[in-house]
Short mmCIF file of C-alpha atoms in Angstrom, two decimals:
data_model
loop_
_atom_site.label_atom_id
_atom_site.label_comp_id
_atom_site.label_asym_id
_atom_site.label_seq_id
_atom_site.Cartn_x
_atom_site.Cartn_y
_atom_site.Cartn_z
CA UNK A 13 69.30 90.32 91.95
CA UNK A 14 72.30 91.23 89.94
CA UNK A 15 72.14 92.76 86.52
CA UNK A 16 73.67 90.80 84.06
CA UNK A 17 72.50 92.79 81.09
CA UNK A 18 74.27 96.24 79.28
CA UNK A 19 71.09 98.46 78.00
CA UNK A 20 72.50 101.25 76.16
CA UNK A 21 72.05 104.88 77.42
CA UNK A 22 72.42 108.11 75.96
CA UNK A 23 75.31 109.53 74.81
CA UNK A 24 77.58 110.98 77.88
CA UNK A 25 74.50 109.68 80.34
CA UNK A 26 76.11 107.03 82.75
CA UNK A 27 73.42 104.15 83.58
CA UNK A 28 74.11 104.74 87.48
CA UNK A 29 75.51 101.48 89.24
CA UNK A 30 74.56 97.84 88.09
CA UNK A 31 75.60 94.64 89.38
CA UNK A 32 77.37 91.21 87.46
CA UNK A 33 78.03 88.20 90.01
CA UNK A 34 81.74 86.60 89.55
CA UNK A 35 81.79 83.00 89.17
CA UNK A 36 82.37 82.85 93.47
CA UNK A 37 79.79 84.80 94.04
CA UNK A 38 80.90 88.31 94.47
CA UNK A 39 79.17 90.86 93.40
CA UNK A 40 81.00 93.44 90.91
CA UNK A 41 80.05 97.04 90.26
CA UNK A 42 79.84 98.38 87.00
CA UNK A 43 78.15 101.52 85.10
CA UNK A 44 77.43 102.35 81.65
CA UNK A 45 78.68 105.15 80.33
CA UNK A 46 77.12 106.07 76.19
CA UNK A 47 76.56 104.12 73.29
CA UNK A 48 77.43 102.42 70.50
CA UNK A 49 80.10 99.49 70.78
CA UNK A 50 81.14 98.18 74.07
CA UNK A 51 84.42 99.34 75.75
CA UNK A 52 85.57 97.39 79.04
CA UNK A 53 88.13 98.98 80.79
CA UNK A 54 89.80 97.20 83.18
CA UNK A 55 91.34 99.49 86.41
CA UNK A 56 94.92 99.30 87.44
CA UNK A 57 96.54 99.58 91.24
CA UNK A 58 94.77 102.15 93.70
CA UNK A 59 92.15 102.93 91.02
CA UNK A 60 88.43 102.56 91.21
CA UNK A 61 85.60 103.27 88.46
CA UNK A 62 85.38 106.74 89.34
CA UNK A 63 88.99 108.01 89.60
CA UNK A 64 91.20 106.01 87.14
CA UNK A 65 91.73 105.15 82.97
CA UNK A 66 88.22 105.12 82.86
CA UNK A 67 87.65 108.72 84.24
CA UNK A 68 90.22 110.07 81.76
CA UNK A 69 88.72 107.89 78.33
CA UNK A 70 84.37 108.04 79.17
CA UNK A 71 84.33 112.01 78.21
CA UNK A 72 85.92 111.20 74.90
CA UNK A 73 84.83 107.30 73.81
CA UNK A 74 81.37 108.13 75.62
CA UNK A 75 80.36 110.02 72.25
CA UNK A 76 81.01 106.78 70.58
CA UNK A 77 81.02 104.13 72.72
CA UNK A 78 79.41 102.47 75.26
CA UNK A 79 82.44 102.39 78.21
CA UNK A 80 81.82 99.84 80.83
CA UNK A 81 83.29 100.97 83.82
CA UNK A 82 83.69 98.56 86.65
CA UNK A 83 85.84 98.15 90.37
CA UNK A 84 87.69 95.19 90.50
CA UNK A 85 87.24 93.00 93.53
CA UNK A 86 87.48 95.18 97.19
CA UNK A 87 87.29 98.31 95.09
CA UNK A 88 84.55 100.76 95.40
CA UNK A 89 81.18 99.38 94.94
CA UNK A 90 81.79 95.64 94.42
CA UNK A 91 82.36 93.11 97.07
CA UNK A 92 85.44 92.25 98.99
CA UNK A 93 85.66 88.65 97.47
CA UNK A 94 86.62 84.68 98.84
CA UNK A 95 89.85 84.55 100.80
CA UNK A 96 92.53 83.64 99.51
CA UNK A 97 92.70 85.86 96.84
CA UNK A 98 93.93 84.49 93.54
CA UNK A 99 94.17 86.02 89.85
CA UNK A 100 91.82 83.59 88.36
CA UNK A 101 88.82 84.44 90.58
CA UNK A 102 89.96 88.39 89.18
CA UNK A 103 90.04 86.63 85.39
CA UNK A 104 86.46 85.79 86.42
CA UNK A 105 85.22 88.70 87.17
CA UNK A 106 86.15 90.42 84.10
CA UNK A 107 84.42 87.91 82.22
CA UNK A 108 81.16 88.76 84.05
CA UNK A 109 81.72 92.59 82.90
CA UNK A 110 82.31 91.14 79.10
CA UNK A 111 79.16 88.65 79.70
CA UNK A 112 77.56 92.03 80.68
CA UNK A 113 78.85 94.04 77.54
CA UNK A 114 78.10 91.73 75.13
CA UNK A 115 80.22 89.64 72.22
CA UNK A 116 82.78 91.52 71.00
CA UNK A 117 83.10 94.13 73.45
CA UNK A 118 87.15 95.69 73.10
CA UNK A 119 88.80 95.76 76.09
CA UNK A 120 91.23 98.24 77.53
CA UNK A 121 93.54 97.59 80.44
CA UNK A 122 95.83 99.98 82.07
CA UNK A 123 99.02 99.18 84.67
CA UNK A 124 98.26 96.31 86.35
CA UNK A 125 94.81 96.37 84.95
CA UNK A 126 96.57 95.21 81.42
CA UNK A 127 98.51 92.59 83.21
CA UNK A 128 95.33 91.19 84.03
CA UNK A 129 93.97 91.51 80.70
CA UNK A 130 97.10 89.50 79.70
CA UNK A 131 96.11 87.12 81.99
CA UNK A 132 92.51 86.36 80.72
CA UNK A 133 94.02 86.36 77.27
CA UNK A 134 96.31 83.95 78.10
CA UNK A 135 93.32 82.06 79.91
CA UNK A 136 91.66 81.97 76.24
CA UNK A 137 88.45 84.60 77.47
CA UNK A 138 86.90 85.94 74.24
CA UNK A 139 87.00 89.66 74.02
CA UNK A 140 87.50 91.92 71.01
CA UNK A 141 90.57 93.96 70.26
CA UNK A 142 92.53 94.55 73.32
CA UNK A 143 94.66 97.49 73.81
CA UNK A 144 97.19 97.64 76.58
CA UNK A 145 98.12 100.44 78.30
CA UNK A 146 102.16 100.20 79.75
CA UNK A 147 101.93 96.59 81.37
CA UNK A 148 104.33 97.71 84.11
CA UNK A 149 107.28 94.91 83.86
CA UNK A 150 110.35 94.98 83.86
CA UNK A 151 112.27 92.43 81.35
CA UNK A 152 115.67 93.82 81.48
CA UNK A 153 118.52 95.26 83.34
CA UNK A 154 116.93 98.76 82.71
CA UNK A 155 115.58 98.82 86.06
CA UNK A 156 116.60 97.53 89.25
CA UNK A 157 113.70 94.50 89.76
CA UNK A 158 110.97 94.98 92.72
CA UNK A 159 111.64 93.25 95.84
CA UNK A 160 110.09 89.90 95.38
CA UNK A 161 108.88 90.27 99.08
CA UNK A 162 106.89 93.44 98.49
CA UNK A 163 103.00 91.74 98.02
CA UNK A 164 103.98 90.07 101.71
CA UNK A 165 105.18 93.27 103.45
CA UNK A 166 102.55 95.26 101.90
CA UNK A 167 99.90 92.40 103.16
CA UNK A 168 101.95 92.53 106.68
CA UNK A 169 101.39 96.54 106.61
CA UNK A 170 97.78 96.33 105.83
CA UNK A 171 96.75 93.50 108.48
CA UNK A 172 98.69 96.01 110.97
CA UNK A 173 96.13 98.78 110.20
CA UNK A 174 99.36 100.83 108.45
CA UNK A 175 97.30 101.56 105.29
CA UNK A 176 99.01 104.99 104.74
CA UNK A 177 102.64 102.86 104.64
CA UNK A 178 101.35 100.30 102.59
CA UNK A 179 100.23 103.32 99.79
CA UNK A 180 103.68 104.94 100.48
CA UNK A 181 105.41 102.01 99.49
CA UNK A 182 103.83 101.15 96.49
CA UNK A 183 103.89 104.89 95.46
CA UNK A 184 107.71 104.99 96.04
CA UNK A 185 108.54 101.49 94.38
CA UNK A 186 107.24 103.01 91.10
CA UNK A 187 109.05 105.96 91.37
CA UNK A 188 106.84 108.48 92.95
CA UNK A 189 109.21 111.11 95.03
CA UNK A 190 109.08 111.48 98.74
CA UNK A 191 108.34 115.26 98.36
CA UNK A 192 105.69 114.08 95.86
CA UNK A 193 104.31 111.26 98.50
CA UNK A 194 103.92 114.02 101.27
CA UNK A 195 102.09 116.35 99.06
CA UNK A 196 99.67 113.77 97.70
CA UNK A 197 98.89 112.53 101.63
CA UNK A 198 97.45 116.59 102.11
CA UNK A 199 95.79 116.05 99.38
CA UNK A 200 92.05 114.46 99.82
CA UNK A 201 92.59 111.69 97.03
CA UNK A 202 94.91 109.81 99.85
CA UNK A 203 91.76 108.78 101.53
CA UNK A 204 90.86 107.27 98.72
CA UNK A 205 94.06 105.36 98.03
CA UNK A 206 94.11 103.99 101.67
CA UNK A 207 90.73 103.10 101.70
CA UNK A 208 91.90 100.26 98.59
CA UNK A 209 95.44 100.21 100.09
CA UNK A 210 94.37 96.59 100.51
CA UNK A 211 94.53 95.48 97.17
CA UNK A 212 97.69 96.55 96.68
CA UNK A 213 98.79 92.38 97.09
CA UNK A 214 96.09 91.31 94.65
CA UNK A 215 98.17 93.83 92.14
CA UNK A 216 101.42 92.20 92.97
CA UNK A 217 99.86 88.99 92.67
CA UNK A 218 99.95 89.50 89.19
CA UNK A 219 102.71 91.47 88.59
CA UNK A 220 104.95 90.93 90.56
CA UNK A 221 106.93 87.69 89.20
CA UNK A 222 107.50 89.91 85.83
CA UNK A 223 109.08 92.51 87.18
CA UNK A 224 112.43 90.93 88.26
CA UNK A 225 114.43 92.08 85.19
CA UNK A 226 114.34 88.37 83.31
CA UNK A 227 112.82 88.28 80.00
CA UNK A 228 108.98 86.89 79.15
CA UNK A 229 108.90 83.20 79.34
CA UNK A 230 108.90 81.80 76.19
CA UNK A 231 105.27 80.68 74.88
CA UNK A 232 104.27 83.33 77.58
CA UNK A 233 101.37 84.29 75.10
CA UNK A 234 102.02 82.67 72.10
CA UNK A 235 98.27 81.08 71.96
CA UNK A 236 96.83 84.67 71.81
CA UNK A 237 94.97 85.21 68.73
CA UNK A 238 93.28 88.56 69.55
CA UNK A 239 94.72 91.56 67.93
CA UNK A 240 96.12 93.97 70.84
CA UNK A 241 97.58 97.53 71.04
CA UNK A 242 99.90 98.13 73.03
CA UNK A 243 100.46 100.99 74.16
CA UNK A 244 103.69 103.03 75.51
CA UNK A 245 103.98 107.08 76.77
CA UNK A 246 106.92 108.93 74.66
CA UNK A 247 108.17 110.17 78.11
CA UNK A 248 108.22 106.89 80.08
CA UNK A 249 111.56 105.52 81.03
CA UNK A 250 113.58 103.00 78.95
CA UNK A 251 112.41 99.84 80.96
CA UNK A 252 108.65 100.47 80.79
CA UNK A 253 109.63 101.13 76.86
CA UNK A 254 111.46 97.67 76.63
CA UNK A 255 108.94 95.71 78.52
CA UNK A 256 106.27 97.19 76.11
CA UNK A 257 108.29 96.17 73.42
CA UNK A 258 108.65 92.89 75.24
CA UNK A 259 105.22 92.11 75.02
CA UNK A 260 103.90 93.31 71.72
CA UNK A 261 106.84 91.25 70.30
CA UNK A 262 105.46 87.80 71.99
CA UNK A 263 102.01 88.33 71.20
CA UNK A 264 101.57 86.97 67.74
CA UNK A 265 98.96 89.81 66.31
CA UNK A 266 100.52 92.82 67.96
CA UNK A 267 100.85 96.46 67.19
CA UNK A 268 103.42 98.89 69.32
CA UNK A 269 102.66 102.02 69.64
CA UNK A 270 104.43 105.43 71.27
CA UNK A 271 102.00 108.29 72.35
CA UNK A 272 104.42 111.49 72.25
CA UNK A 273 104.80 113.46 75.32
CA UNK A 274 102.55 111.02 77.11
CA UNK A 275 103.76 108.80 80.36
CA UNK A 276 102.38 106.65 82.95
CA UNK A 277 99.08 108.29 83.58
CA UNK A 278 96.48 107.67 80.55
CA UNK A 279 94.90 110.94 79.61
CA UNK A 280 91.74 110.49 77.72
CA UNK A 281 92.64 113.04 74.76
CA UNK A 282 95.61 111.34 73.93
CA UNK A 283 94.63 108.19 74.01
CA UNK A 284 91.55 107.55 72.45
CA UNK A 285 92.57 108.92 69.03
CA UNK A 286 94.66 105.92 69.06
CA UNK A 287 92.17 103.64 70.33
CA UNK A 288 89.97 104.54 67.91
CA UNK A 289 91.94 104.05 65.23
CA UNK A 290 92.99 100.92 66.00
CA UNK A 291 89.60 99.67 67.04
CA UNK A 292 88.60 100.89 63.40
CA UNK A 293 91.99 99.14 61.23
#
């Protein structure tokens, strides 16, 4: 049976792989990584448990912390799901992970992973402080907008068995350069990304209708109460900048902050120094 309970562990020990069941019935995989007060952190595209935001915080919030690492839905460990995907059954299975962690566990999200966290905000799930880590929209002629097609052609690409052209095209529609693209497929991680290339919809799902340069709805998030961080790197470009901006200024309890020399990939030592502190305010 799945484990719906968080037992602390050691400091730095990770609790090996436990179970939560979503609200359909799938079964998501999470581990435990320290102790202290809970930490969720919630994954963004191509990113599993063991190679993403969590990877780069658990060395440094482990010594305070207890991180909750978990793959969302056809990730890693945890089960594939009920067709047709939708964002609320992923809403649900973050709230098994914070059922798991315990009231009052904070929550961080990264990339699409704090576009989801918006989402359960905005779907009134109790969590503690949030911090967001460069929600990737775009609100503004900064940036030409993302094909609104590009969840169907990456869906058409992956039910083709073209897994490696489904990861090139996400990697190239957020900027990634073609020389970089053919170094990263010698590289061993792009297993890994293809073997998750078919999530890649389920993160356009829920981005994808904010990234077509128009600004946040009004009332987008206006019944958030939950203080959230949101986070920005000093050497991201203008229009992840203004969308971060975007955000923290329609969320009623918000706090915007730059991380200097930082960009689009959260690195644990820079980061959690400002979780921290916020976590502690």
């Amino acid at each position: 049976m799945p484990n719906r309970t968080s037992a602390r562990t050691p400091a730095s020990t990770t609790s090996g792989t436990r179970f939560v069941t979503s609200a359909d019935g799938t079964a998501i995989a999470y581990d435990v990584t320290g102790t202290g007060p809970a930490v969720v952190v919630v994954e963004g595209a191509l990113c599993q448990r063991t190679m993403g935001t969590a990877k780069a915080l658990i060395p440094v919030l482990s010594q305070d912390h207890a991180v909750h690492a978990y793959d969302r839905r056809g990730r890693g460990e945890s089960g594939p799901g009920t067709a047709p995907y939708s964002v609320e059954r992923e809403v649900e299975d973050l709230v098994a992970v914070l059922e798991a962690a315990g009231p009052g566990a904070f929550v961080v999200g990264a990339s699409s992973g704090a576009a989801l966290v918006l989402e359960a905000l905005r779907a009134g799930v109790p969590m503690g402080r949030v911090a967001l880590y460069e929600v990737p929209f775009i609100v503004d002629g900064s940036h030409a907008p993302h094909g609104a097609d590009l969840g169907a052609r990456t869906q058409r690409l992956v039910d083709s068995g073209r897994r490696g052209e489904a990861v090139t095209l996400f990697l190239r529609t957020v900027g990634v350069p073609a020389t970089g693209v053919a170094l990263m497929r010698l590289m061993p991680v792009w297993k890994k990304l293809c073997a998750v290339a078919h999530t890649l919809p389920h993160d356009y799902a829920i981005v994808l209708d904010h990234q077509q340069g128009e600004p946040l709805p009004d009332g987008y998030v206006a019944g958030v109460t939950v203080p959230v961080l949101v986070l920005v790197g000093g050497k991201s470009p203008a229009y992840m900048k203004n969308a971060q901006a975007a955000v923290a200024g329609a969320l009623p309890d918000a706090t915007l902050r730059e991380l200097p020399g930082e960009s689009h990939m959260v690195r644990g030592r820079a980061t959690a120094p400002a979780l921290q502190e916020f976590w502690e305010s």
